[in-house]
CSV table of C-alpha atoms in Angstrom, one decimal:
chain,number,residue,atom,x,y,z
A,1,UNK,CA,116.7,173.3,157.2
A,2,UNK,CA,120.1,174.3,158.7
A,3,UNK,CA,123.1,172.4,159.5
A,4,UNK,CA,122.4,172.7,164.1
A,5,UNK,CA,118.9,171.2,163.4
A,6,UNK,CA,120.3,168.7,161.8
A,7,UNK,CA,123.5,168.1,164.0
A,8,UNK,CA,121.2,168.3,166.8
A,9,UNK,CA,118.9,165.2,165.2
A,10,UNK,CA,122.0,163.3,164.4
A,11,UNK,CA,123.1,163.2,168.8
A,12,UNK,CA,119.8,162.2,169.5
A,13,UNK,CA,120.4,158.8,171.3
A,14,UNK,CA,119.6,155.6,169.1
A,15,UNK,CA,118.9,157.7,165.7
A,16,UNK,CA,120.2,155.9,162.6
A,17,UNK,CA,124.0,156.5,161.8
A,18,UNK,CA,125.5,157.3,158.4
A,19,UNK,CA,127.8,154.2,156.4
A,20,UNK,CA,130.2,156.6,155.2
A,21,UNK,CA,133.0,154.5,153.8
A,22,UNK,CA,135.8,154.8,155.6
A,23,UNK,CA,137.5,155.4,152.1
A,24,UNK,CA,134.7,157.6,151.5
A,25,UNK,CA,134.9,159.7,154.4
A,26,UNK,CA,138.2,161.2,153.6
A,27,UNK,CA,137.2,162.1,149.8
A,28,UNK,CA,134.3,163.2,150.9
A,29,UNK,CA,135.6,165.8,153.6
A,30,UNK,CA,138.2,166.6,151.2
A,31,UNK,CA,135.8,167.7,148.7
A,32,UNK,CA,133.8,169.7,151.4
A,33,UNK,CA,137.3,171.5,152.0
A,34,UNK,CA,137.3,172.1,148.7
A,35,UNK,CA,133.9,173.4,147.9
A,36,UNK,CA,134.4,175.9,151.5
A,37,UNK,CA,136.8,177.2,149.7
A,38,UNK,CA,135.5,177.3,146.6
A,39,UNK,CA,132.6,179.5,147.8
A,40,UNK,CA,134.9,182.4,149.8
A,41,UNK,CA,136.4,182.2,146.1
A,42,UNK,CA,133.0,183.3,144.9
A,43,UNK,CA,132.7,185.8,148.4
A,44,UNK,CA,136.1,187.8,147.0
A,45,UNK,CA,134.9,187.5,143.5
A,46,UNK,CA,131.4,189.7,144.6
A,47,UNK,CA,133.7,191.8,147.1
A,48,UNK,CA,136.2,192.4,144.2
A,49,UNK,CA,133.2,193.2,142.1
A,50,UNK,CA,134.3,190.2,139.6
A,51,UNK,CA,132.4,190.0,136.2
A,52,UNK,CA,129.3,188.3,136.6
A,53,UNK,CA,129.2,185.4,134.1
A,54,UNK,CA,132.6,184.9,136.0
A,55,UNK,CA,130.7,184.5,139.6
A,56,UNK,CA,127.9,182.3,137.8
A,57,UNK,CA,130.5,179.7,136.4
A,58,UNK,CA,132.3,180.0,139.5
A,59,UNK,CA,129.0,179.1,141.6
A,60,UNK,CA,127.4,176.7,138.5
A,61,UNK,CA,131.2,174.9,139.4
A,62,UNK,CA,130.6,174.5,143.3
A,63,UNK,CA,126.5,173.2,142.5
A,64,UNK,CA,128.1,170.2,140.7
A,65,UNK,CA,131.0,169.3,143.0
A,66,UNK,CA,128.3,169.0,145.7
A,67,UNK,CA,126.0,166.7,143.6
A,68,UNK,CA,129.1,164.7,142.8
A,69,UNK,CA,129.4,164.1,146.6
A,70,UNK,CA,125.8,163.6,147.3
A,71,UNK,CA,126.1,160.5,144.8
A,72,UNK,CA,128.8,159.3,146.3
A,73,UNK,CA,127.4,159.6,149.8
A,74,UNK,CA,124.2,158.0,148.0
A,75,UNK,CA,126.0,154.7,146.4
A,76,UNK,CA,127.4,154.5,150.1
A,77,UNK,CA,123.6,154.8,152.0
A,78,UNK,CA,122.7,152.2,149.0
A,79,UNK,CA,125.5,149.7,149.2
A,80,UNK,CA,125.2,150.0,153.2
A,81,UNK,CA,122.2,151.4,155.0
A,82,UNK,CA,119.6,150.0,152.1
A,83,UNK,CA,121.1,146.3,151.6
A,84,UNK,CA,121.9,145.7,155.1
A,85,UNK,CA,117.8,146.9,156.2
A,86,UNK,CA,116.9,144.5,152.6
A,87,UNK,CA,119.2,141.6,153.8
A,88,UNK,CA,117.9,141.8,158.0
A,89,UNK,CA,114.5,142.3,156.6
A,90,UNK,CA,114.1,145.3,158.6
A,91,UNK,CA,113.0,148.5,157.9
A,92,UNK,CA,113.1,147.8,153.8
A,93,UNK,CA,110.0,149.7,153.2
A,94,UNK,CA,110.6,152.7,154.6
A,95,UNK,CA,114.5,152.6,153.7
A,96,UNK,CA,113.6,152.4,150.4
A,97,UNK,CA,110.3,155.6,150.5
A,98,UNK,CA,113.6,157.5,152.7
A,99,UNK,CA,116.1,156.7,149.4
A,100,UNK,CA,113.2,157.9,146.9
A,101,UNK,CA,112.3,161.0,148.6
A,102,UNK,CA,116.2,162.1,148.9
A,103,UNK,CA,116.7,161.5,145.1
A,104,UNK,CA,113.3,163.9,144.6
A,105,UNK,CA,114.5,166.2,147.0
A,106,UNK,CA,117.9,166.6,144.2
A,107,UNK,CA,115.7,166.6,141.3
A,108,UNK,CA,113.4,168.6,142.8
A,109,UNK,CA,110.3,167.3,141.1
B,1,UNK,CA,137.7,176.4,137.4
B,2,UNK,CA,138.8,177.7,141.0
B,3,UNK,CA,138.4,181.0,142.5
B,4,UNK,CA,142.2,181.8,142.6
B,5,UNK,CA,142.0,181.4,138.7
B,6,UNK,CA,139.0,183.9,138.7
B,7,UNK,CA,140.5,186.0,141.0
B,8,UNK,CA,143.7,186.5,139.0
B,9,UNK,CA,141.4,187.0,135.5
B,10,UNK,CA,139.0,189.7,137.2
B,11,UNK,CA,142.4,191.8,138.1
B,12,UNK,CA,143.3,191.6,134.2
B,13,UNK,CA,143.5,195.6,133.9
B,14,UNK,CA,140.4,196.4,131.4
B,15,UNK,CA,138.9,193.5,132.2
B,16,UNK,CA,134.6,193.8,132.4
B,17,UNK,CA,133.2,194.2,135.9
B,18,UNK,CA,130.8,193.0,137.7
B,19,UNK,CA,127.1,195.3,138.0
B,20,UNK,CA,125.6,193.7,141.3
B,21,UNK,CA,123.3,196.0,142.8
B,22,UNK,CA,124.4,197.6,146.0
B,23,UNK,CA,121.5,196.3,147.7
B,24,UNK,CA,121.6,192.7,146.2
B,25,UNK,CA,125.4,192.4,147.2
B,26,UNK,CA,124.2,193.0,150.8
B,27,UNK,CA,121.7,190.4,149.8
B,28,UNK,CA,124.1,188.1,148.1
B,29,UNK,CA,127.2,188.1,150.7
B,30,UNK,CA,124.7,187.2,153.5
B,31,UNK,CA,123.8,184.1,151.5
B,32,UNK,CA,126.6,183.4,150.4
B,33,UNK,CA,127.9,183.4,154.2
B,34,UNK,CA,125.3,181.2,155.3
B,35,UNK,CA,125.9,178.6,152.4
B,36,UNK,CA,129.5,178.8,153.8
B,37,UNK,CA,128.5,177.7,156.9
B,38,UNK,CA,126.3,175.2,155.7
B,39,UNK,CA,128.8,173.6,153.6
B,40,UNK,CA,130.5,173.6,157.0
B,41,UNK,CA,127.8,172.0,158.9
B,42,UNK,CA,128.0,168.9,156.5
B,43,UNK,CA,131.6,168.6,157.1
B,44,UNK,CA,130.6,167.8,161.0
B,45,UNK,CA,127.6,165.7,160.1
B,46,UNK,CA,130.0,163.5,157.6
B,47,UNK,CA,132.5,163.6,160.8
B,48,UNK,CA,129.6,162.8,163.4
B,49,UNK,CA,128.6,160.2,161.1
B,50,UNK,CA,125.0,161.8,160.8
B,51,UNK,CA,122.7,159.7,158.9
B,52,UNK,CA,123.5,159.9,154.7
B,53,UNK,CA,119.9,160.9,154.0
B,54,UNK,CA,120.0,163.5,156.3
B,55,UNK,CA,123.6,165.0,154.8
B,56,UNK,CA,121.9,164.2,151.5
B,57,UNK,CA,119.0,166.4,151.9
B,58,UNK,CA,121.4,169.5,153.8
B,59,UNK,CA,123.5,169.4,150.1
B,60,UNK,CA,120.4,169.5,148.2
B,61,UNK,CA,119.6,172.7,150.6
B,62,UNK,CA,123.2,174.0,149.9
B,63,UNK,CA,122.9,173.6,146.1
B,64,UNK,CA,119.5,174.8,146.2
B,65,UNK,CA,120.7,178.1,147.9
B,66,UNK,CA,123.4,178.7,145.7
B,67,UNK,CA,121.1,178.2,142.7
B,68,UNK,CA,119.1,180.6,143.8
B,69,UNK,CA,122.3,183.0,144.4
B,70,UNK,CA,122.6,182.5,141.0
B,71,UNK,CA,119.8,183.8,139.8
B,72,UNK,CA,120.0,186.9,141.8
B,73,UNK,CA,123.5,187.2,140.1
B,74,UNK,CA,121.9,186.6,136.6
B,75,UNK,CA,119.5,189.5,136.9
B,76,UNK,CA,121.7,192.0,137.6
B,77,UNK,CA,123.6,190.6,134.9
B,78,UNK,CA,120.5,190.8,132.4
B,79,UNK,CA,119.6,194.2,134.4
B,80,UNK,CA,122.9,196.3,134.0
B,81,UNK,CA,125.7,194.8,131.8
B,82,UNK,CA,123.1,193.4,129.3
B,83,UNK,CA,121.0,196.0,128.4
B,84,UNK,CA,124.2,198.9,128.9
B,85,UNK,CA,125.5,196.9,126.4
B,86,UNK,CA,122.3,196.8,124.1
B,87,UNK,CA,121.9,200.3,124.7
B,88,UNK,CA,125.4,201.6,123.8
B,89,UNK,CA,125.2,199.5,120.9
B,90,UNK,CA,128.7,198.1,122.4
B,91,UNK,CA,129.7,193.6,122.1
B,92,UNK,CA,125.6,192.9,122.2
B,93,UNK,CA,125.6,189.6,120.6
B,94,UNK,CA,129.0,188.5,122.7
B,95,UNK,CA,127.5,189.2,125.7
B,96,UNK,CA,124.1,187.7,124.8
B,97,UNK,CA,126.6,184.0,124.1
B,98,UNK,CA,127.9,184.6,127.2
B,99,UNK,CA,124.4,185.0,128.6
B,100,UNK,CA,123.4,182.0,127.4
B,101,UNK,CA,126.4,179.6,127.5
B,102,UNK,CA,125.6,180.6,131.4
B,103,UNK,CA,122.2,179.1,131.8
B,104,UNK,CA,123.6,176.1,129.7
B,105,UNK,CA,126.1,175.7,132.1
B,106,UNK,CA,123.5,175.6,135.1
B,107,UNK,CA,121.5,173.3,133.3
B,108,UNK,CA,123.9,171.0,131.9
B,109,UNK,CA,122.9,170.7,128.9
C,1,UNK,CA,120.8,156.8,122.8
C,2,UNK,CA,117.6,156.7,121.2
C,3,UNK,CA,114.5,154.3,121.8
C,4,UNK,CA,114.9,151.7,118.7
C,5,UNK,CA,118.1,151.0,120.0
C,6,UNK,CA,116.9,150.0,123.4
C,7,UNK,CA,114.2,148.6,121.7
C,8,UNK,CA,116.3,146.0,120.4
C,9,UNK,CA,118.6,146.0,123.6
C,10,UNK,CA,115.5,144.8,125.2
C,11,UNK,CA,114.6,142.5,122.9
C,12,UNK,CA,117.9,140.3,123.4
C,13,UNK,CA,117.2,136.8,124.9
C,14,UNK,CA,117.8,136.8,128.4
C,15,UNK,CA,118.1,140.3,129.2
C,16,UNK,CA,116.6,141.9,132.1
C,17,UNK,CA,113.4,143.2,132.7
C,18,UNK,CA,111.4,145.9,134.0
C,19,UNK,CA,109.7,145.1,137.3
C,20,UNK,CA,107.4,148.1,137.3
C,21,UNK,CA,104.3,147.3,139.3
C,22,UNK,CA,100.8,146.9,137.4
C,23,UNK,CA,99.3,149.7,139.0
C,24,UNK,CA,102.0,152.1,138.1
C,25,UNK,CA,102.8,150.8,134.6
C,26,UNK,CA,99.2,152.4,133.9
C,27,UNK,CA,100.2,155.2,135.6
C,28,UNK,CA,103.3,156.0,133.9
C,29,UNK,CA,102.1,155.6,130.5
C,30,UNK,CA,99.0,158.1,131.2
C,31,UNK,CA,102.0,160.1,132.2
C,32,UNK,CA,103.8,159.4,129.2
C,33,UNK,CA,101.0,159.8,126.5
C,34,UNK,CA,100.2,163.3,128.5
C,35,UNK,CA,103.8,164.1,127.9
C,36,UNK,CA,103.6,163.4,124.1
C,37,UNK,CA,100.7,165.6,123.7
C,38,UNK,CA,102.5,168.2,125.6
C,39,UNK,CA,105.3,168.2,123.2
C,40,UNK,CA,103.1,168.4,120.6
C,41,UNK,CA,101.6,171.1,122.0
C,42,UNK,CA,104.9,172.4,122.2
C,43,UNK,CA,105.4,172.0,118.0
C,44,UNK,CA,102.1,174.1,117.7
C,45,UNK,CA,103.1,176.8,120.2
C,46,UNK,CA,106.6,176.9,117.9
C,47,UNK,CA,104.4,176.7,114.3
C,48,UNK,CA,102.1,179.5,115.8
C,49,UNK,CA,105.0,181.7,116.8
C,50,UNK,CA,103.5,181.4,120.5
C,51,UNK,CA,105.4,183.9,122.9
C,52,UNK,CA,109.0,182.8,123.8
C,53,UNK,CA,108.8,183.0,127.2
C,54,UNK,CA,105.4,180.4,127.1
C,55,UNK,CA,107.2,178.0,125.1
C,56,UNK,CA,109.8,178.0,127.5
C,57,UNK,CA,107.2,177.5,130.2
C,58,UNK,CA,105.9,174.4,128.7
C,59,UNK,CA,109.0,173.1,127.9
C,60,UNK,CA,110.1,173.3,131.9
C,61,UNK,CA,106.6,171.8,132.6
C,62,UNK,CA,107.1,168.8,130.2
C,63,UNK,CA,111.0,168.2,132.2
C,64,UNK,CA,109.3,167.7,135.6
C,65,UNK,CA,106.7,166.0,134.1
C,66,UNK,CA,109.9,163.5,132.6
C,67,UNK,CA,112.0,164.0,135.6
C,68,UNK,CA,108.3,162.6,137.9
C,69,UNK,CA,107.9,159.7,135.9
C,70,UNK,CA,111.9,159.2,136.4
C,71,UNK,CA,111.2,158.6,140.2
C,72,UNK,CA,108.2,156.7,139.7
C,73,UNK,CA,110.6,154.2,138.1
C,74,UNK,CA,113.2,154.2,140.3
C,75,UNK,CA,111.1,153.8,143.0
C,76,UNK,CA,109.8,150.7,141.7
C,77,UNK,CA,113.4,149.4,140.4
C,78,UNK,CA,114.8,149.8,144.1
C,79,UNK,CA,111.8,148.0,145.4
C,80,UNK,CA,111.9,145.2,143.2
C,81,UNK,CA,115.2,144.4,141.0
C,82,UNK,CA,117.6,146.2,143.8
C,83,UNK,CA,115.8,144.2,146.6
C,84,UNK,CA,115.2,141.2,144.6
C,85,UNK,CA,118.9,141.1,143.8
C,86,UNK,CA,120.3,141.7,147.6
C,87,UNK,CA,117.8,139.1,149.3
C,88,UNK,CA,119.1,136.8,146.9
C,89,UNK,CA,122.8,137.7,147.1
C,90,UNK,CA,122.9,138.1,143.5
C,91,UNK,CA,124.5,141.2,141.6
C,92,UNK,CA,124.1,143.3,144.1
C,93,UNK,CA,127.0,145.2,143.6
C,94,UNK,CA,126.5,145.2,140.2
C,95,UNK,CA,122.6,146.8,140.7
C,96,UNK,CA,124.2,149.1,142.7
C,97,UNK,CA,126.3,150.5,140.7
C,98,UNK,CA,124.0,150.5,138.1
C,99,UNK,CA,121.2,152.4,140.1
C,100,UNK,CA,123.9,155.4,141.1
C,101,UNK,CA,125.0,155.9,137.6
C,102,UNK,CA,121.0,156.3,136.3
C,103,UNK,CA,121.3,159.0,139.5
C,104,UNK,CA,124.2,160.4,138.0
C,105,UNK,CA,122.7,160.7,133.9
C,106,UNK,CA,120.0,162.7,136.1
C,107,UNK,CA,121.7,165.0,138.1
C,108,UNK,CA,124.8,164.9,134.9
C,109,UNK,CA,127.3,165.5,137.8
D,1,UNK,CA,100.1,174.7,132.3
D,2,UNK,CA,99.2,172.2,129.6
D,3,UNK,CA,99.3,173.5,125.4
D,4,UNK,CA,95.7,174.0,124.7
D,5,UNK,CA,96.0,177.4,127.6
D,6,UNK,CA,99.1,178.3,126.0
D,7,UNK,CA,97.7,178.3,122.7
D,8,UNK,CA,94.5,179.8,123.7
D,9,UNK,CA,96.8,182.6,125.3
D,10,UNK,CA,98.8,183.5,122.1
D,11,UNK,CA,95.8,183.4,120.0
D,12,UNK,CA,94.7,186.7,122.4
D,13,UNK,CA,94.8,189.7,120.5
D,14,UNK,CA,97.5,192.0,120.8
D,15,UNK,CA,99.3,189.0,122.7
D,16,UNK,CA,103.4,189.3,122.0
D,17,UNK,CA,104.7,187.4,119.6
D,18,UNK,CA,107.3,184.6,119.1
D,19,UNK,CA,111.4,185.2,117.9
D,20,UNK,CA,112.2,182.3,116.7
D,21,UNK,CA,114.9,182.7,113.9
D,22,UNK,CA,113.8,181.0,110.8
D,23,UNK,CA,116.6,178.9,110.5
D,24,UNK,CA,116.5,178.1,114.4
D,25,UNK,CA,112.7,177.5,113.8
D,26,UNK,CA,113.1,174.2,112.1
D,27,UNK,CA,115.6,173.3,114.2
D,28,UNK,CA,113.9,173.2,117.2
D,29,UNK,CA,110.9,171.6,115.2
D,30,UNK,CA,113.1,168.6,114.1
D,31,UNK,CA,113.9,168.2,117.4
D,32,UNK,CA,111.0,168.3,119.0
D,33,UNK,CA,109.1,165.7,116.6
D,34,UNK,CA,112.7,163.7,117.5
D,35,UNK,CA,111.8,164.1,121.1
D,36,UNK,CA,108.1,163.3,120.5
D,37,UNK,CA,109.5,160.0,119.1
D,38,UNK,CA,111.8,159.1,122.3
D,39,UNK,CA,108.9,159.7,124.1
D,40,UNK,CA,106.7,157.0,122.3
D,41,UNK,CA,109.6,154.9,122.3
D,42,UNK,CA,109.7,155.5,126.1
D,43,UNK,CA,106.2,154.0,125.7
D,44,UNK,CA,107.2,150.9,123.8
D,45,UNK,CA,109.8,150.4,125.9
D,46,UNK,CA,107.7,150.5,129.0
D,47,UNK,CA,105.2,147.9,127.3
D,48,UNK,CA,107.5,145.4,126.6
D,49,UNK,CA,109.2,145.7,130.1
D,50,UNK,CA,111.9,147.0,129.2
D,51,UNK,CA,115.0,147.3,132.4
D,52,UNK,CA,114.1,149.8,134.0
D,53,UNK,CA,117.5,151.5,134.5
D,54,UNK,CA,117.3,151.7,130.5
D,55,UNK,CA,114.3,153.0,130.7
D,56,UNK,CA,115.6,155.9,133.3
D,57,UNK,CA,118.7,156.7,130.8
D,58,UNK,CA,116.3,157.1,127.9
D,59,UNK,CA,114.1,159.4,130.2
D,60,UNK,CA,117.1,161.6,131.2
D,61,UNK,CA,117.9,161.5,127.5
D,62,UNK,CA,114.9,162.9,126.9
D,63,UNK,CA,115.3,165.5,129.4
D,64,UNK,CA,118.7,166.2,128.0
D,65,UNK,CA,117.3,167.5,124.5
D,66,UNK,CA,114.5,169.1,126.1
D,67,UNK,CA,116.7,171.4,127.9
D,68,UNK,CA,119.0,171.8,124.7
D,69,UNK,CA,115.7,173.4,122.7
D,70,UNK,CA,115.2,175.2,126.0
D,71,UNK,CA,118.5,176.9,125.7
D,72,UNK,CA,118.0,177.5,122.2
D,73,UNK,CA,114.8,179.4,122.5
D,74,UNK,CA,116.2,181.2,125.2
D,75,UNK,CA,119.1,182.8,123.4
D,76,UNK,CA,116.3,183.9,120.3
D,77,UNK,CA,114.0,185.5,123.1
D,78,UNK,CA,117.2,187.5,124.6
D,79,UNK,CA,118.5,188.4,121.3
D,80,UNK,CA,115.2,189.2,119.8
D,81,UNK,CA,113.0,190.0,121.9
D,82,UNK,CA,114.6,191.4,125.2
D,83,UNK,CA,117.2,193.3,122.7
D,84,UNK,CA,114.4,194.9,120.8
D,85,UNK,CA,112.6,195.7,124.0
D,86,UNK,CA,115.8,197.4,125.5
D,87,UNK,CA,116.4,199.2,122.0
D,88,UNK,CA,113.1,200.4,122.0
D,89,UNK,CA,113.2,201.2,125.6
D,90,UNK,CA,109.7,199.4,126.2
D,91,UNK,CA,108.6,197.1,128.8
D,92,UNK,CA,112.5,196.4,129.3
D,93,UNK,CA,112.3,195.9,133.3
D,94,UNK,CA,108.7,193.5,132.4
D,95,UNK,CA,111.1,191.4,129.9
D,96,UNK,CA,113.7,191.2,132.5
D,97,UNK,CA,111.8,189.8,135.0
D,98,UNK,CA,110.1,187.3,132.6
D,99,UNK,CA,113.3,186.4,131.4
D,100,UNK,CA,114.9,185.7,134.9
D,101,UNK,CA,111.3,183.9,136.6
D,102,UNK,CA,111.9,181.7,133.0
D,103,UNK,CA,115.4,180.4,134.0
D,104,UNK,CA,114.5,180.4,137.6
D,105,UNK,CA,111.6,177.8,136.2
D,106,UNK,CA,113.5,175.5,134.8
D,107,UNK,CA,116.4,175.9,137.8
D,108,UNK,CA,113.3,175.2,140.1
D,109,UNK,CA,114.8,177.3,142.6
């Protein structure tokens, strides 16, 4: 799944809207930033013909920045998107199979 | 750990190099371009305010990507400095910690 | 952490409880007991010298095995205790919290 | 893949044969009986329904020291095994390729 799919399903009109904090937000694009750059680190690492073991810390670095933000971006969905669908009664169910399934997808099990 | 860092160690005259094969470099820069621009495409979803689950399940794509980078990167490791090394007789049982402390750090353990 | 100390954790008056539904509480402990006998399997394949590589097979198998009954859980700790505790207004931050950090001691971002 | 086929397989004549260094043999055996006991303890706590978030952290602690005798088999296979096969010149690019599909097994990329 690529990022237009996705920024094409997010403009569709009435679909669901992310609860980014607003706090959140701004760490959160800062550590995207961060992890951009991080990987053109590891692009002029395999240009410059760096030592492997080098590259794979270097890309074993970027895998857990971006789990770091996916559980931030998850306590936001949870403290947001799932207790405000719990609290209307709405949705609750399927909130809840969505949540489940996105944990899965990280753990990949 | 950032690149700059890396970048600066891998210029260390004497320093080992890197043994990715011609053809998986290819292989490698491509992906790692397209993880690049994936890690972008998350940075507009989070500034679109695209749904979390939906930025949740593009990072578990990006990480999943670079994972499998890594692997690539590990087998040419295994393939050429590894076994050169076991052959010539030459820093075997360093490069074999190194080897490992590798995986460890991928899996966290 | 190991299990007698939970065990007694657990056993403290007033402390919470599990809410994990009748028909997958016999579900995850068929899980579970499979699991044991895999790692006991495991201790054979390690007594009989088994291949390396089909230990480590096994071993991989018995960690999604873990990381399936993991979900199973969560699953039914968002849709009981985490719901429970946001229809009634009560420790929902708290729950919260707590459900992102088990995340987290998954993922060990 | 459950034991019994794993066994079965390394009982197979001419099958390869396990590296596990003595002293790294009982190791991983006191571990794994250790881990056979969280996992009964998993059990118990499941039973006596236990919180399920403690329940979760005992699971990924479980997962935790799996992975740990993971890594410590892996290092024995790479510097028995693989290193013989190299030194030999025998079945290297096979051992390789086993080695990598291992680690890409528990990476589950």
């Amino acid at each position: 799944m690529d990022a237009t799919q996705h920024n094409d399903e997010q403009a569709r009109p009435g679909s669901a809207h992310g609860y980014i904090k607003a706090r959140d937000k701004e760490l959160v694009q800062n550590r995207l930033k961060r992890i951009e750059g991080q990987v053109r680190g590891v692009q002029r690492m395999v240009d410059q013909e760096a030592y492997c073991v080098d590259v794979l810390t270097q890309i074993a670095s970027v895998v857990s920045a971006l789990e770091k933000v996916g559980t931030i971006l998850l306590k936001d969905h949870v403290e947001h998107c799932l207790r405000e669908s719990i609290e209307k009664g709405e949705d609750a169910d399927e909130k809840i199979e969505e949540l489940t399934a996105a944990v899965e997808r990280f753990l990949r099990v």
